[in-house]
Coordinates of C-alpha atoms in Angstrom, one line a residue:
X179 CA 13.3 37.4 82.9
X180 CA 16.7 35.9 83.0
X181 CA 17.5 33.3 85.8
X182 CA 20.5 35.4 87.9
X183 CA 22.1 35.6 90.9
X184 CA 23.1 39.4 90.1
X185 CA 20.8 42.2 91.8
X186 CA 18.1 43.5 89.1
X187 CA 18.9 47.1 88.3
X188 CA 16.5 48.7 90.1
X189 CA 18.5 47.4 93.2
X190 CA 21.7 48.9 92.5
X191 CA 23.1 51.6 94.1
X192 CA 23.1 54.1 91.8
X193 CA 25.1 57.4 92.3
X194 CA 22.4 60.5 91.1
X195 CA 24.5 64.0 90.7
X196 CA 22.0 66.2 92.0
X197 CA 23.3 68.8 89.7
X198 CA 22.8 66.9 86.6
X199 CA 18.8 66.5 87.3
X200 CA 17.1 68.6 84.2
X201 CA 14.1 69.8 86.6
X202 CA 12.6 71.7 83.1
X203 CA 11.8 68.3 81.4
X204 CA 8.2 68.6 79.9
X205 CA 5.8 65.5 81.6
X206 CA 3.6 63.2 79.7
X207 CA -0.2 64.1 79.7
X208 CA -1.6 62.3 83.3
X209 CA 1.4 60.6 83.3
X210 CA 0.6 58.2 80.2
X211 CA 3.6 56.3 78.4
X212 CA 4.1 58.7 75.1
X213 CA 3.7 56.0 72.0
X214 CA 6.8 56.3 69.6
X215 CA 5.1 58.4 67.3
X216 CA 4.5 60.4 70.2
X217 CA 8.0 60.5 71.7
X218 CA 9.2 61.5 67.8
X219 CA 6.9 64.7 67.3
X220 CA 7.8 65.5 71.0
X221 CA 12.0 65.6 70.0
X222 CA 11.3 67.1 66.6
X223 CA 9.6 69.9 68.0
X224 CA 12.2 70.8 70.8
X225 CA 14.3 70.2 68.1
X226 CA 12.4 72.7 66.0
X227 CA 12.8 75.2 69.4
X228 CA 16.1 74.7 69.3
X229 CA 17.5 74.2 65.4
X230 CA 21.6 74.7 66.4
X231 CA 22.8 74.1 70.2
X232 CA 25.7 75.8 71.0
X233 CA 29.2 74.7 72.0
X234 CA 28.6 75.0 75.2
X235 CA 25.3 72.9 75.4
X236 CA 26.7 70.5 74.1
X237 CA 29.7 69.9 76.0
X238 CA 27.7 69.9 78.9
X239 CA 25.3 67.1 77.3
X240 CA 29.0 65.5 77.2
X241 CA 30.0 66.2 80.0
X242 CA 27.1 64.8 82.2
X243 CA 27.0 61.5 80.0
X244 CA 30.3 60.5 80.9
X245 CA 30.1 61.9 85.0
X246 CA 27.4 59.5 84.6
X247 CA 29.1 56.9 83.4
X248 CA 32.2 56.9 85.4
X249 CA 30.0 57.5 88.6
X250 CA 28.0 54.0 88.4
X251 CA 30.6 51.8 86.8
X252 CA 29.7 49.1 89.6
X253 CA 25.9 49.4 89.3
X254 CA 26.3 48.9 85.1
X255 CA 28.9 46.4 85.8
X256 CA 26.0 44.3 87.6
X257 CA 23.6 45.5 85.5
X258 CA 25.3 43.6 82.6
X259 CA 25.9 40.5 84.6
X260 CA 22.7 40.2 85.7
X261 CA 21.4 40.0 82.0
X262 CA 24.0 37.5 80.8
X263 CA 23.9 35.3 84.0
X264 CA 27.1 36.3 84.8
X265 CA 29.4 38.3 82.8
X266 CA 33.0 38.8 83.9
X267 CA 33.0 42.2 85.4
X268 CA 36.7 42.7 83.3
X269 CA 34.6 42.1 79.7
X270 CA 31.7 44.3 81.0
X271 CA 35.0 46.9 81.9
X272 CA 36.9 46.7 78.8
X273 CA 34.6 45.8 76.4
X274 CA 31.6 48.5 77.6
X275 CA 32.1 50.8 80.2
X276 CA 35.5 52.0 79.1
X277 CA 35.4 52.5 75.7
X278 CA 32.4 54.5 76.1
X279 CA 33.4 56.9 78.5
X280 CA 36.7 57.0 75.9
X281 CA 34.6 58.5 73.0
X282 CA 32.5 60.3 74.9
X283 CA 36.0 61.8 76.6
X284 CA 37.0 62.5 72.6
X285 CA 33.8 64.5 71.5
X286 CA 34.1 66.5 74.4
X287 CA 37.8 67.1 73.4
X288 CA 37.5 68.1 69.7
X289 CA 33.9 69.3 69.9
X290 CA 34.6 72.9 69.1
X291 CA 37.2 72.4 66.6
X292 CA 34.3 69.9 64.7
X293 CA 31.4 72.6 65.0
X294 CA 33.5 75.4 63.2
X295 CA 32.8 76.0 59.2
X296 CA 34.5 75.5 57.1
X297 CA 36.3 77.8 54.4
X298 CA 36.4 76.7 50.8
X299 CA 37.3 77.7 47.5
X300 CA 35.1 79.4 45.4
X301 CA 37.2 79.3 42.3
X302 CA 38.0 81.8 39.7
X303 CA 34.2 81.8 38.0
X304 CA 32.8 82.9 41.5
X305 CA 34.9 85.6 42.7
X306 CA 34.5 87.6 45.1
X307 CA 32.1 85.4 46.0
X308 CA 32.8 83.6 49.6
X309 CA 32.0 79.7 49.9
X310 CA 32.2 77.7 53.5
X311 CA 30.6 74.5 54.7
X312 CA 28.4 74.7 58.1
X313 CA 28.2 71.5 60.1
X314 CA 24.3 71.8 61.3
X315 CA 22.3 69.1 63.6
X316 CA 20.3 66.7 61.4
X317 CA 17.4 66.6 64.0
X318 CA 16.6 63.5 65.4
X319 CA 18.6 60.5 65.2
X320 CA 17.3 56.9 65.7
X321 CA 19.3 54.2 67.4
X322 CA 19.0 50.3 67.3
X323 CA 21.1 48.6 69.9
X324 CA 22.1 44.9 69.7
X325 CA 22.3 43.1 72.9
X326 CA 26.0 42.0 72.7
X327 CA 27.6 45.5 73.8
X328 CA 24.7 47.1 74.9
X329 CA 26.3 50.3 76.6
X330 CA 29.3 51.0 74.1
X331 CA 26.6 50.6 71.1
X332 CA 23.9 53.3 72.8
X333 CA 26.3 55.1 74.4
X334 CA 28.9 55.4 71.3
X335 CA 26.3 56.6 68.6
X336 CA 24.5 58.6 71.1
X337 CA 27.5 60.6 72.0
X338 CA 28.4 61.3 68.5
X339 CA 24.6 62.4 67.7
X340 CA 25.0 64.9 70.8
X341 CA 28.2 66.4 69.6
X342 CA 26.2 66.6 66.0
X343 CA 23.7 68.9 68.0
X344 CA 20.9 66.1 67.6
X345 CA 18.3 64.7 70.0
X346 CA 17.9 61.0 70.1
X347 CA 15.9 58.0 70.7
X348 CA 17.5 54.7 71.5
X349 CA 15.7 51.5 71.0
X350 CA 17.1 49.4 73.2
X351 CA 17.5 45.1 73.1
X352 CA 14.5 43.1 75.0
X353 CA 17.3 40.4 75.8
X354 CA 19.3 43.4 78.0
X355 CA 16.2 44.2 80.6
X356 CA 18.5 45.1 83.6
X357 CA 20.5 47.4 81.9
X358 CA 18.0 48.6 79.9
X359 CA 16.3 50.0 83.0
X360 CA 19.4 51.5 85.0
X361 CA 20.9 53.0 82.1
X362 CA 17.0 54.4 81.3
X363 CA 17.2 55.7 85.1
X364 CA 20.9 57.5 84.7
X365 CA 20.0 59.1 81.2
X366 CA 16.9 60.2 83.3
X367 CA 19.6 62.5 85.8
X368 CA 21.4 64.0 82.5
X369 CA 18.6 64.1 80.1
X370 CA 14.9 65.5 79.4
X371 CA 12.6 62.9 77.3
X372 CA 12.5 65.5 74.3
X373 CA 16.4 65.0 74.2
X374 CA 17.3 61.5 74.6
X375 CA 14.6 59.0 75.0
X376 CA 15.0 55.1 75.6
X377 CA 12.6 52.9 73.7
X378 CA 11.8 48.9 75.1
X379 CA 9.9 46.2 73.4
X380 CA 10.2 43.3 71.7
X381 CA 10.7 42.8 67.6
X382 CA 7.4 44.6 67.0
X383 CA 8.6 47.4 68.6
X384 CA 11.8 47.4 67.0
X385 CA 10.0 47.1 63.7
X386 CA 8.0 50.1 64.2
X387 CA 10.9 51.8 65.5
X388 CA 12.7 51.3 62.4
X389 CA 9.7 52.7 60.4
X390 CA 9.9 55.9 61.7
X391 CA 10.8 59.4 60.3
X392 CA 13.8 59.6 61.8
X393 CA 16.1 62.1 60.6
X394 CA 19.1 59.4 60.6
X395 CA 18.6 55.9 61.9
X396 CA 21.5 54.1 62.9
X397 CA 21.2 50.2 63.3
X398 CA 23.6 48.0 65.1
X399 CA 22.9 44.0 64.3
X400 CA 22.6 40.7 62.1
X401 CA 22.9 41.3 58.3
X402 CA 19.4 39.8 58.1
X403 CA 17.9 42.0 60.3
X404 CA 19.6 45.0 58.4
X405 CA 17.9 44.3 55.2
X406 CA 14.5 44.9 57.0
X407 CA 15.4 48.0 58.8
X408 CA 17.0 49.0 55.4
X409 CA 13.7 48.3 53.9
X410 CA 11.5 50.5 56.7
X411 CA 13.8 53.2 56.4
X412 CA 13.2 53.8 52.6
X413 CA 9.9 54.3 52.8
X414 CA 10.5 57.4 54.8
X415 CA 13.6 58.1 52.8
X416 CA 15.6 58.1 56.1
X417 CA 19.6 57.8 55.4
X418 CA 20.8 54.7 57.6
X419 CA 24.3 53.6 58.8
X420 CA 24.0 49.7 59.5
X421 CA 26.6 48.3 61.5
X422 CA 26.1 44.8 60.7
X423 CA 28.7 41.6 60.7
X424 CA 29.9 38.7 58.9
X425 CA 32.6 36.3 58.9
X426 CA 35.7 38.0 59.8
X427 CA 38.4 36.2 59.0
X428 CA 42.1 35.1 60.9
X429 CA 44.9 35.1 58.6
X430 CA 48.2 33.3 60.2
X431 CA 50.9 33.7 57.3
X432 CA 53.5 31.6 56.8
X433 CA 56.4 34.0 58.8
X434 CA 54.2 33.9 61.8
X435 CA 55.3 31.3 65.0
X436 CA 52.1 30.0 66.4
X437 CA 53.1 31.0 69.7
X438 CA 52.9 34.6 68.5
X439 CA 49.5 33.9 66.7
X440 CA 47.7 32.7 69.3
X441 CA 48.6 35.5 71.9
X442 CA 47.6 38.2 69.4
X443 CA 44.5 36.8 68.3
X444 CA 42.7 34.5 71.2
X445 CA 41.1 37.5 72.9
X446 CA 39.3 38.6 70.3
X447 CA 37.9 35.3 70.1
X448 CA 37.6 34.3 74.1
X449 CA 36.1 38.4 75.0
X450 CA 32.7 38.2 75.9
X451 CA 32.6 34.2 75.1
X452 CA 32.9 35.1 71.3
X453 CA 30.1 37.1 71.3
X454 CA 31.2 40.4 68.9
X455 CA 30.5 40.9 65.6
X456 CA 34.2 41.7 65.1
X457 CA 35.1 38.8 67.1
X458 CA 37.7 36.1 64.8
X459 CA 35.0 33.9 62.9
X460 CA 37.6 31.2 61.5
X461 CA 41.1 30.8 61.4
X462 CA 43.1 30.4 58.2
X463 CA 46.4 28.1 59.0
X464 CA 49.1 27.0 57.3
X465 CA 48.6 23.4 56.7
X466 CA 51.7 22.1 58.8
X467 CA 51.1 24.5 61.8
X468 CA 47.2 23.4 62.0
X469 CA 47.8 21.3 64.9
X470 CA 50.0 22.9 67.1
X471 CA 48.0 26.1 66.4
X472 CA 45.2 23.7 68.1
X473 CA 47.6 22.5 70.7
X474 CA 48.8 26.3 71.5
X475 CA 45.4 27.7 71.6
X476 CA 43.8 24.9 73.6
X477 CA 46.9 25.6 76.4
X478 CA 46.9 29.6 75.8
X479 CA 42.9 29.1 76.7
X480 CA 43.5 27.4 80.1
X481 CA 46.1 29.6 81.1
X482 CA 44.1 32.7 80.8
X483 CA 41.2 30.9 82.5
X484 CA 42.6 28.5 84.3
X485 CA 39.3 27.6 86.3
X486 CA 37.7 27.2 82.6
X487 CA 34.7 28.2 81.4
X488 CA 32.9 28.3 85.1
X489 CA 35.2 30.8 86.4
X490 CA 34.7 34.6 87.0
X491 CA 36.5 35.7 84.2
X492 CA 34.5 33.7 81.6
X493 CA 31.6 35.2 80.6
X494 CA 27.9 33.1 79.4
X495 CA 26.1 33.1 76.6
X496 CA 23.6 35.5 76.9
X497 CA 20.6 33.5 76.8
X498 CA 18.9 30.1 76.5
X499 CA 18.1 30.8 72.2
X500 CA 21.6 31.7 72.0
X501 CA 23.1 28.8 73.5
X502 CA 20.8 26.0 71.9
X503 CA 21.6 27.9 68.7
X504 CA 25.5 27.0 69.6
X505 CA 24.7 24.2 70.1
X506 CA 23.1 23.1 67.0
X507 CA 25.3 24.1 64.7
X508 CA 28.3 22.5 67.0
X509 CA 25.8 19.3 66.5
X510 CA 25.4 20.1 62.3
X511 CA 29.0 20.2 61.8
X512 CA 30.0 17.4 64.1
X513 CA 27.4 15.3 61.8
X514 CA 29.1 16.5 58.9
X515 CA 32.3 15.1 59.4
X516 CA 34.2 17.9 62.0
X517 CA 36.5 17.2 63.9
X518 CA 36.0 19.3 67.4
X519 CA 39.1 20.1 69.7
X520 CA 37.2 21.6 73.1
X521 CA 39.3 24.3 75.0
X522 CA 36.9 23.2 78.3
X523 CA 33.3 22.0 78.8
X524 CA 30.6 22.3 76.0
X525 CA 28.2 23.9 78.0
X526 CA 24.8 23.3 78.3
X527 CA 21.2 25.7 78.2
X528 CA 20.7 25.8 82.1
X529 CA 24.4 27.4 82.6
X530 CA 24.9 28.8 79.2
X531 CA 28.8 28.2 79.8
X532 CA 30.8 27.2 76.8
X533 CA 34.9 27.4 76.2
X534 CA 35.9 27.9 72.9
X535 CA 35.6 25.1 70.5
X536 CA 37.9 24.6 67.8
X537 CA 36.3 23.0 64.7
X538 CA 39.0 21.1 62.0
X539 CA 37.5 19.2 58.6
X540 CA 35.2 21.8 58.4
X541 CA 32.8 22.5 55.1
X542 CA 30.7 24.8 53.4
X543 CA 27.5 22.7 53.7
X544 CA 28.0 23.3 57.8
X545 CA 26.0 26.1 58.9
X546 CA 28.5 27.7 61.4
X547 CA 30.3 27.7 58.1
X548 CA 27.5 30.1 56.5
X549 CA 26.6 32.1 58.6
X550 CA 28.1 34.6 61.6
X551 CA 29.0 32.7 64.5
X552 CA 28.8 35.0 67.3
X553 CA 29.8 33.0 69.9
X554 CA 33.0 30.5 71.3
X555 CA 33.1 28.0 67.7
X556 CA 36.3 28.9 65.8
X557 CA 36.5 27.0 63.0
X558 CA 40.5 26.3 62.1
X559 CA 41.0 25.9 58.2
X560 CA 44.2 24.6 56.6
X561 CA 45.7 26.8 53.5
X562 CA 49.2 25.5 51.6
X563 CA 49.6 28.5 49.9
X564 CA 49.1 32.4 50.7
X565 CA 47.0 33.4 47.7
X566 CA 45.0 30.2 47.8
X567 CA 43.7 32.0 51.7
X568 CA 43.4 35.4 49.9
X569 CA 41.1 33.6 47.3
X570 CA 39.9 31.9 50.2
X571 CA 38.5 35.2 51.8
X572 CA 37.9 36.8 48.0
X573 CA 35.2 34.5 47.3
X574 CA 33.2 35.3 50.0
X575 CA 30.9 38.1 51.6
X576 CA 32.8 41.0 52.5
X577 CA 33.4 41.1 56.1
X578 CA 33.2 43.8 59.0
X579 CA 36.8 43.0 60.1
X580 CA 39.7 40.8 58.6
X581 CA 42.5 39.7 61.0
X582 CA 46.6 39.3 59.3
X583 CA 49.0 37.8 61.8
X584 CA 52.3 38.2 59.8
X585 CA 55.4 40.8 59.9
X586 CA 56.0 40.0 56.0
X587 CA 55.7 44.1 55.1
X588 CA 55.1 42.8 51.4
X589 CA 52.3 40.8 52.6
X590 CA 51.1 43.3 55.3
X591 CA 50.6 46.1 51.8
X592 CA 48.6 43.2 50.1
X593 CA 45.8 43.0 52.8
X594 CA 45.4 46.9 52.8
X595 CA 44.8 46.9 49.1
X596 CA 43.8 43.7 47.9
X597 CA 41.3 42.8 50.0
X598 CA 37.8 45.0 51.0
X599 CA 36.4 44.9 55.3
X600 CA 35.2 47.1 57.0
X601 CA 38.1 47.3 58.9
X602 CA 41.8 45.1 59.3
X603 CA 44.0 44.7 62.8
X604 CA 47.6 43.2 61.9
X605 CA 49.1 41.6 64.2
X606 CA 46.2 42.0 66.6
X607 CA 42.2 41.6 66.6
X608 CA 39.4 43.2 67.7
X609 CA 41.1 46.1 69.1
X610 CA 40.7 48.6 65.7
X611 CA 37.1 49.5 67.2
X612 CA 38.9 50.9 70.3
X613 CA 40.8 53.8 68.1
X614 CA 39.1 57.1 69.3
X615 CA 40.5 59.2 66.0
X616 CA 39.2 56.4 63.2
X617 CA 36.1 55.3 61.6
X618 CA 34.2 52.0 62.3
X619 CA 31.8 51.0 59.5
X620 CA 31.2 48.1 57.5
X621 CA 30.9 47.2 53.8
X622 CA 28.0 45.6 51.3
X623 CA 26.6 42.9 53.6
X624 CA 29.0 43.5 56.6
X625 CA 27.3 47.3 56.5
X626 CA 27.5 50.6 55.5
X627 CA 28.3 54.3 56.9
X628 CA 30.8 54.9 59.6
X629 CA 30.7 56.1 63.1
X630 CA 33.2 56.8 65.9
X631 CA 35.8 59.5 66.0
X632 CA 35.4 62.6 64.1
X633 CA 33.1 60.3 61.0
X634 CA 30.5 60.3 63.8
X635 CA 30.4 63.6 64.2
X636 CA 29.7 63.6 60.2
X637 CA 27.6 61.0 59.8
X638 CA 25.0 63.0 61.9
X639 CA 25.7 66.4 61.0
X640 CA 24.3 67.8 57.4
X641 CA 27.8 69.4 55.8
X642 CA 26.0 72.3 54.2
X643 CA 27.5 74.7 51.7
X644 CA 26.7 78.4 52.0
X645 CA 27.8 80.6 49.2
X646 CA 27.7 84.3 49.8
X647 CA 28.2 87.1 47.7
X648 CA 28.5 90.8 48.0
X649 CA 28.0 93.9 46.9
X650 CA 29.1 92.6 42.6
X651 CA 28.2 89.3 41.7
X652 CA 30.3 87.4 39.2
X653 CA 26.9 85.5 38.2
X654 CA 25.5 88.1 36.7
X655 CA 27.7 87.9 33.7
X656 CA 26.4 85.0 32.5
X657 CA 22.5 86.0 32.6
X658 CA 21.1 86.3 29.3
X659 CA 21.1 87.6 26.8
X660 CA 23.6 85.3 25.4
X661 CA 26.4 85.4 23.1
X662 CA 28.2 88.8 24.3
X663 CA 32.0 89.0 23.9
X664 CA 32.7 88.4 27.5
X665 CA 30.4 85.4 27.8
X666 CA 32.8 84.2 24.7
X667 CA 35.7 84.6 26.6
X668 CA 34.8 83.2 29.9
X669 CA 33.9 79.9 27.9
X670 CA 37.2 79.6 26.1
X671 CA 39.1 80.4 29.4
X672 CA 36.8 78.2 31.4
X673 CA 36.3 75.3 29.0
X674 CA 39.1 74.1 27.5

């Protein structure tokens, strides 16, 4: 348990809608914990009772998530805190609660419009045949949350896989215990087991979590990690979105004044200490601006927190491996000849509390310079020429997000088609995850699949084609025996 002056979540005030209590929710045998298997067969076969939820079901599912939500924003607020050893209530606000009660706010919005089928062409061969896609529940959807963002990435996939019609389970991180257990308790008020179940445990758990039938599994985390979950899910054949990470690079071009750069791009880097998997992973600087970009960010970081990294609004790293691991590679590189510019303290395991350090005469035998950060190291790379930082960026692992801070519109056109994330913010970072009507996905080792907005809705939804024909069937003319005139004739009109 983590060391915390926070209240544990079983302590908080928590704000329980008597209306929203499901009072029809089928009980475990003598009260014995279902296993996973267990809890599975137990969704697929209310599933199996209930094949295609209506509308209305499901806007109420919505509906009671978010009351839910917006009802105990100060008990998930501490929650969160309590598991980082503090968290800044602000990241816990902008970077959780509110962006999941925003996409819950957008299912509920275009639900309807979503759920209706779709009319298609049959074409000339098939008429008066009638085609149209129906959008129908996959069943039950699997969910692996990361410990980073731990109600937006349960709460964001689980609202899309409700608006889908699905049930789900959502295996939650062992790291997040407090909120794990309030936001088990809320989902309690809204939600019978066989709809939405929450799953705890350590990496054995997970690993057996991931080895289930799911209908969809959807796994939030390291690209190492992914390759396993990846691995599980074959051998049930289970179709997986993986919403891993990578190296996202910062691109400051030429046109751009420092000043500017640094405003636009230090909160991506300073939210939640660093710890995002789109959060800036290095910089890439014009040669003669690299040190007053380090002089500009160093101030820009003291002005936002200006009682440093042991204020309020600072948030820690979430835990004792974390930290150490920080501090490691801060260690490697410094060993390796980098040079390291400290926007406050360096932090240490009992406090977990570390500014953002800035790392110059960095190399590719460094670790941090390998692998995903996730956490307040920025590395700060020096470039002479524009396509030497786009070569730069080519030769590596594609990443989740890239980052252009320039208003050169030629420039702007190369990123979008040149280069291959996940996802790009110009002129901005992090905050492309936050658009309610656009897809977040990764690709090759930064992920695969999208979620959010309406590509959520799709991504658990089977788009099956129904093809209906009447009274005369166009079909029939090509049944055998072959070789009549009017098969002739529909080949050379067909076929050419």
């Amino acid at each position: 348990m983590l060391e915390s002056s926070q209240p544990i979540a079983e302590d908080v005030e928590v704000r329980d809608p008597a209306a929203m209590v499901n009072t029809e929710c089928a009980q475990a045998p003598d009260g014995a914990e279902p296993t996973l298997k267990q809890r599975l067969e137990h969704q697929r076969a209310a599933f199996s009772a209930c094949p295609f939820p209506s509308a209305e079901t499901r806007l109420t599912q919505l509906s009671g998530l978010k009351r839910l939500l917006v009802d105990n924003q100060q008990a998930l607020a501490q929650a969160l805190s309590a598991d980082f050893g503090h968290r800044a209530k602000d990241d816990s606000m902008f970077g959780d609660i509110l962006p999941s009660v925003q996409m819950v706010k957008y299912q509920i919005r275009h639900l309807k419009r979503w759920m209706k089928p779709q009319r298609r062409r049959a074409g000339l061969l098939l008429v008066p045949a009638q085609v149209k896609v129906v959008y129908q529940p996959l069943g039950v959807v699997g969910i692996v949350v990361p410990w980073n963002f731990p109600l937006m990435l349960s709460i964001g996939p689980l609202a899309s896989a409700l608006a889908a019609g699905n049930r789900a389970m959502i295996k939650m991180s062992e790291f997040t215990p407090h909120t794990n257990a309030l936001l088990k308790r809320l989902l309690a008020q809204q939600f019978c087991e066989d709809e939405v179940a929450i799953v705890e445990g350590e990496a054995d758990v997970a690993q057996a979590f991931s080895a289930l039938p799911f209908d969809h599994l959807l796994f939030t985390g390291s690209t190492a990690v992914g390759h396993h979950v990846m691995r599980a899910a074959a051998d049930n054949l289970t179709p997986v979105t993986l919403e891993l990470g990578g190296k996202s690079p910062v691109i400051i071009a030429p046109d751009m004044a420092i000043d500017t750069a640094v405003a636009r791009m230090i909160y991506g880097k300073t939210l939640n200490a660093g710890q995002i998997c789109v959060s800036p992973d290095y910089v890439l600087c014009p040669a003669d601006k690299l040190s007053e970009f380090c002089e500009q960010f160093v101030r820009r970081f003291q002005q936002m927190y200006p009682n440093g990294e042991g204020g309020d609004d600072y948030s820690c790293v979430i835990n004792s491996r974390q930290s150490q691991r920080l501090q490691a590679w801060l260690a490697d590189a410094e060993e390796k000849g980098a040079q390291v510019i400290p926007c406050g303290g360096r932090g240490d395991d009992n406090q977990r509390r570390m500014a953002t350090q800035l790392l110059l005469n960095v190399s590719d035998e460094m670790t941090l310079m390998q692998q995903e950060i996730f956490g307040p190291l920025l590395p700060v790379i020096p470039y002479t020429d524009i396509d030497e930082a786009l070569e730069y960026i080519a030769k590596r692992p594609r990443p989740l997000a890239l980052y252009l801070l320039s208003f050169d519109k030629a420039l702007q056109q190369r990123i979008e088609t040149e280069t291959h994330s996940g996802g790009v913010c110009i002129n901005d970072t992090i905050f492309h995850v936050a658009a309610d009507d656009a897809p977040f996905g990764g690709i090759g080792p930064s992920g695969m699949g999208h979620y959010h907005g309406h590509e959520g809705f799709l991504t658990f939804s089977k788009a099956k084609t129904v093809l209906k024909q009447g009274l005369f069937a166009s079909s029939l003319l090509v049944h055998p025996p072959y070789g009549r005139w009017l098969q002739k004739l529909l080949v050379k009109i067909f076929v050419r």
